[in-house]
């Protein structure tokens, strides 16, 4: 495995406690004083998924990534009731409250305060308004769905400068998925096949040449490199079969159209034109429905794993949003957009080591912090 696909050493690790008590693993990379980015990965993935993107952004940004519940080093819900878009929103709210504590927020919900000076907010009254940093939120697949689900929370809105949603959809996933091509069966058969693909509890087993080939067909482009396939397989095969199935049930019934229409932050949408899981029809529909869509970026010939298949394009989109919408102070340096010559033809402008336990005085929930 070459450097782009190796894990990036975290500068800091935290454990955030969500609304129902689920413990969420959080990692921070890059500059402690850099403008913040919050990354949310997708179904069957983990923080490792973001390694190529983190490596490219860490020199200029404070990059925060977390494991979705039931993935990576985060805890799994004890029952099916712990799986859902509400729980995804709870977890993201807990994370942003912890890593962007700032002043008091008028919102109530789950979060642990975190980081240096976390207790400083104790003297701020509820309802005084948030006066801290804002971040660019970046989601892939289910991570973008998490952002849609969470944006209605005041604490999330207050902390969001802009959003990048990659390889995702807001509803009707089964009807458009193209793992089983339309020419081979009726729409009804394809829906049944794709639902079974999502909810199956069959273990994936060890990574083999056959499983790599199957994964490449389903989630990567035909031109994906051997390293990209191996890296994707390493991540996906690490997800437990029960967790994969429970989240698959959520995706099969997904309906976040109303939440998408209420996502008012400046938002860019990115998709690979060969994405079989969330084909471009979703991205185009989302771009039309978003109140403030800044870019629709279509990457020719790429599949569902766009941050792995073309990390440079994703990084360029993040930098463009950061340059336009993040408030960058002198301590954080100057953030400029990267001009990627490949971006313009793909873009349709719509109008760029100890442990401490800390307590949030607003929620009385806890966050454990570890320094790398």
Coordinates of C-alpha atoms in Angstrom, one line a residue:
X1 CA 0.0 0.0 0.0
X2 CA 1.5 3.3 -1.1
X3 CA 1.4 6.5 1.1
X4 CA -1.9 7.9 -0.2
X5 CA -3.8 4.9 1.1
X6 CA -2.0 4.4 4.4
X7 CA -3.7 5.6 7.6
X8 CA -2.9 9.1 8.8
X9 CA -1.8 9.4 12.4
X10 CA -4.3 11.5 14.3
X11 CA -3.1 14.5 16.3
X12 CA -5.9 14.0 18.8
X13 CA -8.5 11.3 19.5
X14 CA -11.8 11.8 21.4
X15 CA -14.8 9.8 22.4
X16 CA -18.0 11.7 22.2
X17 CA -21.2 10.4 23.9
X18 CA -24.3 10.7 21.8
X19 CA -27.9 11.3 22.9
X20 CA -28.7 7.6 23.6
X21 CA -25.3 6.9 25.2
X22 CA -23.6 5.5 22.1
X23 CA -19.9 6.3 22.2
X24 CA -18.6 7.9 19.0
X25 CA -14.9 7.8 18.1
X26 CA -13.5 11.1 16.7
X27 CA -10.1 11.9 15.3
X28 CA -8.4 15.2 14.5
X29 CA -5.6 15.7 12.1
X30 CA -3.6 18.7 10.8
X31 CA -3.2 22.1 12.3
X32 CA -4.7 22.7 15.7
X33 CA -5.2 26.4 14.7
X34 CA -6.4 25.7 11.2
X35 CA -9.9 26.4 9.8
X36 CA -12.1 23.3 10.6
X37 CA -13.4 20.6 8.3
X38 CA -15.7 17.9 9.6
X39 CA -15.8 14.6 7.5
X40 CA -18.6 12.0 7.7
X41 CA -18.0 8.7 6.0
X42 CA -20.5 6.4 4.4
X43 CA -22.0 2.9 4.8
X44 CA -19.6 0.2 5.7
X45 CA -16.6 2.6 5.9
X46 CA -14.6 4.3 8.7
X47 CA -12.3 7.2 9.3
X48 CA -9.6 5.3 7.3
X49 CA -11.7 6.0 4.2
X50 CA -10.7 9.6 4.3
X51 CA -7.0 9.0 4.4
X52 CA -6.2 10.3 0.9
X53 CA -8.3 13.5 1.5
X54 CA -6.9 14.1 5.0
X55 CA -3.3 13.7 3.8
X56 CA -3.9 16.5 1.2
X57 CA -5.7 18.9 3.6
X58 CA -3.9 18.5 6.9
X59 CA -1.2 21.0 6.2
X60 CA -3.7 23.8 5.9
X61 CA -6.8 22.8 8.0
X62 CA -7.9 21.3 11.2
X63 CA -9.5 18.1 9.9
X64 CA -12.0 16.2 12.0
X65 CA -13.3 12.8 11.1
X66 CA -15.4 10.4 13.1
X67 CA -16.7 6.8 12.8
X68 CA -20.4 6.5 12.3
X69 CA -22.1 4.4 15.0
X70 CA -21.6 0.7 14.2
X71 CA -18.5 1.4 12.2
X72 CA -14.8 1.6 12.9
X73 CA -14.0 2.3 16.6
X74 CA -17.5 3.7 17.4
X75 CA -19.9 1.6 19.5
X76 CA -22.7 -0.3 17.9
X77 CA -26.3 0.3 19.0
X78 CA -27.7 -2.4 21.2
X79 CA -30.9 -2.8 19.3
X80 CA -32.5 -1.9 15.9
X81 CA -34.0 1.2 17.5
X82 CA -30.4 2.7 17.6
X83 CA -30.2 2.7 13.8
X84 CA -31.8 5.6 11.9
X85 CA -31.3 9.0 10.4
X86 CA -32.3 10.6 13.7
X87 CA -29.5 8.8 15.4
X88 CA -27.1 9.8 12.6
X89 CA -28.1 13.4 13.3
X90 CA -27.7 13.0 17.0
X91 CA -24.1 11.7 16.5
X92 CA -23.1 14.5 14.2
X93 CA -24.6 17.1 16.5
X94 CA -22.6 15.6 19.4
X95 CA -19.4 15.7 17.4
X96 CA -19.7 19.3 16.2
X97 CA -20.6 20.5 19.7
X98 CA -17.5 18.7 21.1
X99 CA -15.0 19.9 18.5
X100 CA -16.5 23.3 18.0
X101 CA -17.5 24.3 21.5
X102 CA -17.5 28.0 21.1
X103 CA -20.0 29.9 23.1
X104 CA -23.4 28.8 24.3
X105 CA -25.9 27.4 21.8
X106 CA -29.6 27.9 21.9
X107 CA -30.0 24.3 20.9
X108 CA -30.4 21.4 23.2
X109 CA -29.3 17.9 22.4
X110 CA -26.4 15.5 22.6
X111 CA -22.8 16.6 22.8
X112 CA -19.8 16.5 25.0
X113 CA -17.6 19.6 25.2
X114 CA -14.1 18.9 24.1
X115 CA -10.7 20.5 23.6
X116 CA -8.7 23.1 25.3
X117 CA -10.9 25.6 27.2
X118 CA -13.9 23.4 26.9
X119 CA -15.2 24.6 30.2
X120 CA -15.1 28.2 29.1
X121 CA -18.7 28.0 27.9
X122 CA -19.9 27.3 31.5
X123 CA -20.6 30.9 32.1
X124 CA -22.7 31.4 28.9
X125 CA -26.4 31.2 29.3
X126 CA -28.6 29.0 27.1
X127 CA -30.1 31.1 24.3
X128 CA -27.1 33.5 24.1
X129 CA -26.3 32.2 20.7
X130 CA -23.2 30.4 19.3
X131 CA -20.2 32.6 18.8
X132 CA -17.5 30.1 17.9
X133 CA -16.0 28.7 14.7
X134 CA -17.8 27.3 11.8
X135 CA -16.7 24.4 9.7
X136 CA -17.2 23.0 6.2
X137 CA -19.0 19.7 6.5
X138 CA -18.0 17.0 4.0
X139 CA -20.1 13.9 3.6
X140 CA -19.7 10.8 1.5
X141 CA -22.8 8.6 0.7
X142 CA -24.5 7.9 4.1
X143 CA -22.3 10.7 5.6
X144 CA -24.0 13.2 3.3
X145 CA -27.3 11.8 4.4
X146 CA -26.2 12.4 8.0
X147 CA -25.6 16.1 7.2
X148 CA -29.1 16.4 5.6
X149 CA -30.7 14.8 8.6
X150 CA -28.8 16.9 11.1
X151 CA -28.9 20.4 9.5
X152 CA -32.3 21.1 11.1
X153 CA -30.6 21.1 14.5
X154 CA -29.7 24.6 15.6
X155 CA -26.3 23.5 17.0
X156 CA -25.4 22.1 13.6
X157 CA -26.7 25.0 11.6
X158 CA -24.8 27.5 13.8
X159 CA -21.5 25.6 13.2
X160 CA -21.9 25.1 9.4
X161 CA -20.2 27.4 7.0
X162 CA -20.8 25.3 3.9
X163 CA -21.4 21.7 2.8
X164 CA -19.9 19.3 0.3
X165 CA -22.0 16.2 -0.4
X166 CA -20.4 13.4 -2.4
X167 CA -21.8 10.3 -4.0
X168 CA -25.2 10.4 -2.3
X169 CA -29.0 10.6 -2.6
X170 CA -31.8 11.8 -0.4
X171 CA -34.5 9.2 -1.2
X172 CA -35.6 6.4 -3.5
X173 CA -32.3 4.6 -3.6
X174 CA -33.6 1.2 -4.6
X175 CA -35.4 2.5 -7.7
X176 CA -32.3 4.0 -9.2
X177 CA -29.4 1.7 -8.1
X178 CA -27.7 0.1 -11.1
X179 CA -25.7 -2.8 -9.6
X180 CA -28.1 -5.0 -11.5
X181 CA -28.4 -3.3 -14.9
X182 CA -31.9 -2.5 -16.1
X183 CA -31.5 -4.5 -19.3
X184 CA -31.3 -7.8 -17.3
X185 CA -34.6 -7.6 -15.4
X186 CA -37.7 -5.8 -14.6
X187 CA -37.8 -2.8 -12.2
X188 CA -39.5 -4.9 -9.5
X189 CA -36.8 -7.6 -9.7
X190 CA -34.1 -5.1 -9.5
X191 CA -35.6 -3.4 -6.5
X192 CA -35.9 -6.7 -4.7
X193 CA -32.3 -7.6 -5.6
X194 CA -30.9 -4.3 -4.5
X195 CA -32.8 -4.4 -1.2
X196 CA -31.4 -7.8 -0.5
X197 CA -28.0 -6.5 -1.3
X198 CA -28.4 -3.8 1.3
X199 CA -30.0 -5.8 4.2
X200 CA -28.1 -9.1 3.8
X201 CA -26.3 -10.4 6.9
X202 CA -24.1 -12.8 5.0
X203 CA -20.5 -12.2 6.1
X204 CA -18.2 -10.9 3.5
X205 CA -15.4 -13.1 4.7
X206 CA -11.7 -12.5 4.0
X207 CA -10.6 -10.3 1.1
X208 CA -10.0 -12.5 -1.9
X209 CA -9.5 -11.8 -5.6
X210 CA -13.1 -12.7 -6.2
X211 CA -14.4 -10.4 -3.5
X212 CA -12.2 -7.6 -4.7
X213 CA -13.6 -8.0 -8.2
X214 CA -17.1 -8.0 -7.0
X215 CA -16.5 -4.9 -4.9
X216 CA -14.8 -3.1 -7.8
X217 CA -17.8 -3.9 -10.0
X218 CA -20.3 -2.6 -7.4
X219 CA -18.7 0.5 -6.0
X220 CA -15.7 1.5 -8.1
X221 CA -15.2 2.5 -11.7
X222 CA -13.8 0.0 -14.2
X223 CA -10.6 2.1 -14.4
X224 CA -10.0 2.0 -10.6
X225 CA -6.4 1.0 -9.7
X226 CA -5.5 -2.2 -7.9
X227 CA -4.5 -0.1 -4.9
X228 CA -7.8 1.7 -4.8
X229 CA -9.7 -1.6 -5.0
X230 CA -7.5 -3.1 -2.2
X231 CA -7.9 -0.1 0.0
X232 CA -11.7 -0.1 -0.5
X233 CA -11.9 -3.8 0.2
X234 CA -9.8 -3.4 3.4
X235 CA -12.3 -0.8 4.7
X236 CA -15.6 -2.4 3.6
X237 CA -14.7 -5.9 4.8
X238 CA -13.9 -4.6 8.3
X239 CA -17.6 -3.6 8.8
X240 CA -19.6 -6.2 10.8
X241 CA -22.3 -8.1 9.0
X242 CA -25.0 -7.1 11.5
X243 CA -24.1 -3.5 11.4
X244 CA -24.0 -3.5 7.6
X245 CA -27.4 -5.1 7.5
X246 CA -29.0 -2.7 10.0
X247 CA -27.8 0.4 8.2
X248 CA -28.8 -1.2 4.9
X249 CA -32.4 -1.3 6.2
X250 CA -32.2 2.4 6.9
X251 CA -30.9 3.1 3.4
X252 CA -33.6 1.0 1.8
X253 CA -36.3 3.2 3.3
X254 CA -34.5 6.5 3.1
X255 CA -36.5 9.6 2.6
X256 CA -34.7 12.9 3.4
X257 CA -36.2 15.0 0.6
X258 CA -37.8 17.5 3.1
X259 CA -34.5 17.8 5.0
X260 CA -32.6 18.4 1.8
X261 CA -35.0 21.2 0.8
X262 CA -34.3 22.8 4.2
X263 CA -30.5 22.6 3.9
X264 CA -29.8 26.4 3.4
X265 CA -26.0 26.4 3.8
X266 CA -24.0 26.9 0.6
X267 CA -23.7 23.4 -0.7
X268 CA -21.8 21.7 -3.5
X269 CA -22.8 18.3 -4.8
X270 CA -20.3 15.9 -6.4
X271 CA -20.8 12.5 -8.1
X272 CA -19.1 10.1 -10.4
X273 CA -20.9 9.5 -13.7
X274 CA -20.4 5.7 -13.4
X275 CA -21.7 5.5 -9.8
X276 CA -24.0 2.4 -9.6
X277 CA -25.1 2.9 -6.0
X278 CA -26.2 6.6 -6.2
X279 CA -26.2 7.4 -9.9
X280 CA -26.0 11.0 -11.1
X281 CA -29.7 11.3 -11.3
X282 CA -29.6 11.8 -7.5
X283 CA -27.0 14.5 -7.6
X284 CA -28.8 16.4 -10.3
X285 CA -32.1 16.2 -8.5
X286 CA -30.4 17.3 -5.2
X287 CA -28.7 20.3 -7.0
X288 CA -32.1 21.4 -8.2
X289 CA -33.8 21.0 -4.8
X290 CA -31.1 22.6 -2.7
X291 CA -31.9 26.3 -1.8
X292 CA -28.3 27.3 -2.1
X293 CA -26.4 24.9 -4.4
X294 CA -23.1 26.4 -5.4
X295 CA -21.7 23.6 -7.7
X296 CA -22.8 20.4 -9.3
X297 CA -19.6 18.5 -10.0
X298 CA -19.7 15.4 -12.2
X299 CA -16.5 13.3 -12.4
X300 CA -16.5 11.5 -15.7
X301 CA -16.2 7.7 -15.5
X302 CA -15.8 7.5 -11.7
X303 CA -17.8 5.2 -9.4
X304 CA -19.2 5.5 -5.9
X305 CA -16.0 5.9 -4.0
X306 CA -15.1 9.3 -5.3
X307 CA -12.8 10.4 -2.4
X308 CA -10.7 7.3 -3.0
X309 CA -10.9 7.3 -6.8
X310 CA -10.1 11.0 -7.3
X311 CA -9.1 12.5 -4.0
X312 CA -7.7 15.6 -5.8
X313 CA -11.1 16.5 -7.2
X314 CA -12.7 16.2 -3.7
X315 CA -9.9 18.2 -2.1
X316 CA -10.3 20.9 -4.8
X317 CA -14.0 21.2 -4.0
X318 CA -13.4 21.4 -0.3
X319 CA -10.8 24.1 -0.7
X320 CA -13.1 26.1 -3.0
X321 CA -15.8 26.0 -0.3
X322 CA -13.4 26.9 2.4
X323 CA -12.0 29.8 0.6
X324 CA -15.4 31.2 -0.1
X325 CA -17.2 30.5 3.2
X326 CA -14.8 29.9 6.1
X327 CA -13.8 32.8 8.3
X328 CA -10.1 32.4 8.5
X329 CA -8.2 34.4 11.2
X330 CA -4.6 35.4 11.2
X331 CA -3.7 32.5 13.4
X332 CA -5.1 30.1 10.9
X333 CA -3.2 31.4 8.0
X334 CA -4.6 32.1 4.5
X335 CA -6.8 29.6 2.8
X336 CA -6.9 29.8 -1.0
X337 CA -8.9 27.8 -3.4
X338 CA -7.0 25.3 -5.6
X339 CA -7.5 25.8 -9.3
X340 CA -7.9 22.3 -10.6
X341 CA -8.0 22.4 -14.5
X342 CA -10.1 19.3 -14.4
X343 CA -12.9 20.9 -12.3
X344 CA -14.3 23.4 -14.8
X345 CA -15.6 21.1 -17.5
X346 CA -17.1 18.9 -14.8
X347 CA -18.8 21.8 -13.0
X348 CA -22.2 23.2 -13.7
X349 CA -22.5 26.5 -11.7
X350 CA -26.0 26.8 -10.4
X351 CA -26.1 30.5 -10.1
X352 CA -15.3 25.9 -5.1
X353 CA -1.2 9.8 26.5
X354 CA -3.8 10.2 29.2
X355 CA -7.5 10.5 29.1
X356 CA -9.6 13.4 30.4
X357 CA -13.4 13.3 30.8
X358 CA -15.1 16.7 30.3
X359 CA -18.7 17.6 30.8
X360 CA -20.8 19.9 28.7
X361 CA -22.7 22.2 31.1
X362 CA -25.7 22.4 28.7
X363 CA -26.2 18.7 28.2
X364 CA -24.3 17.0 31.1
X365 CA -22.9 14.5 28.5
X366 CA -19.2 13.5 28.5
X367 CA -16.3 13.5 26.1
X368 CA -13.1 11.6 26.6
X369 CA -10.0 13.1 25.0
X370 CA -6.7 11.4 24.1
X371 CA -3.7 13.2 22.8
X372 CA -1.7 11.3 20.2

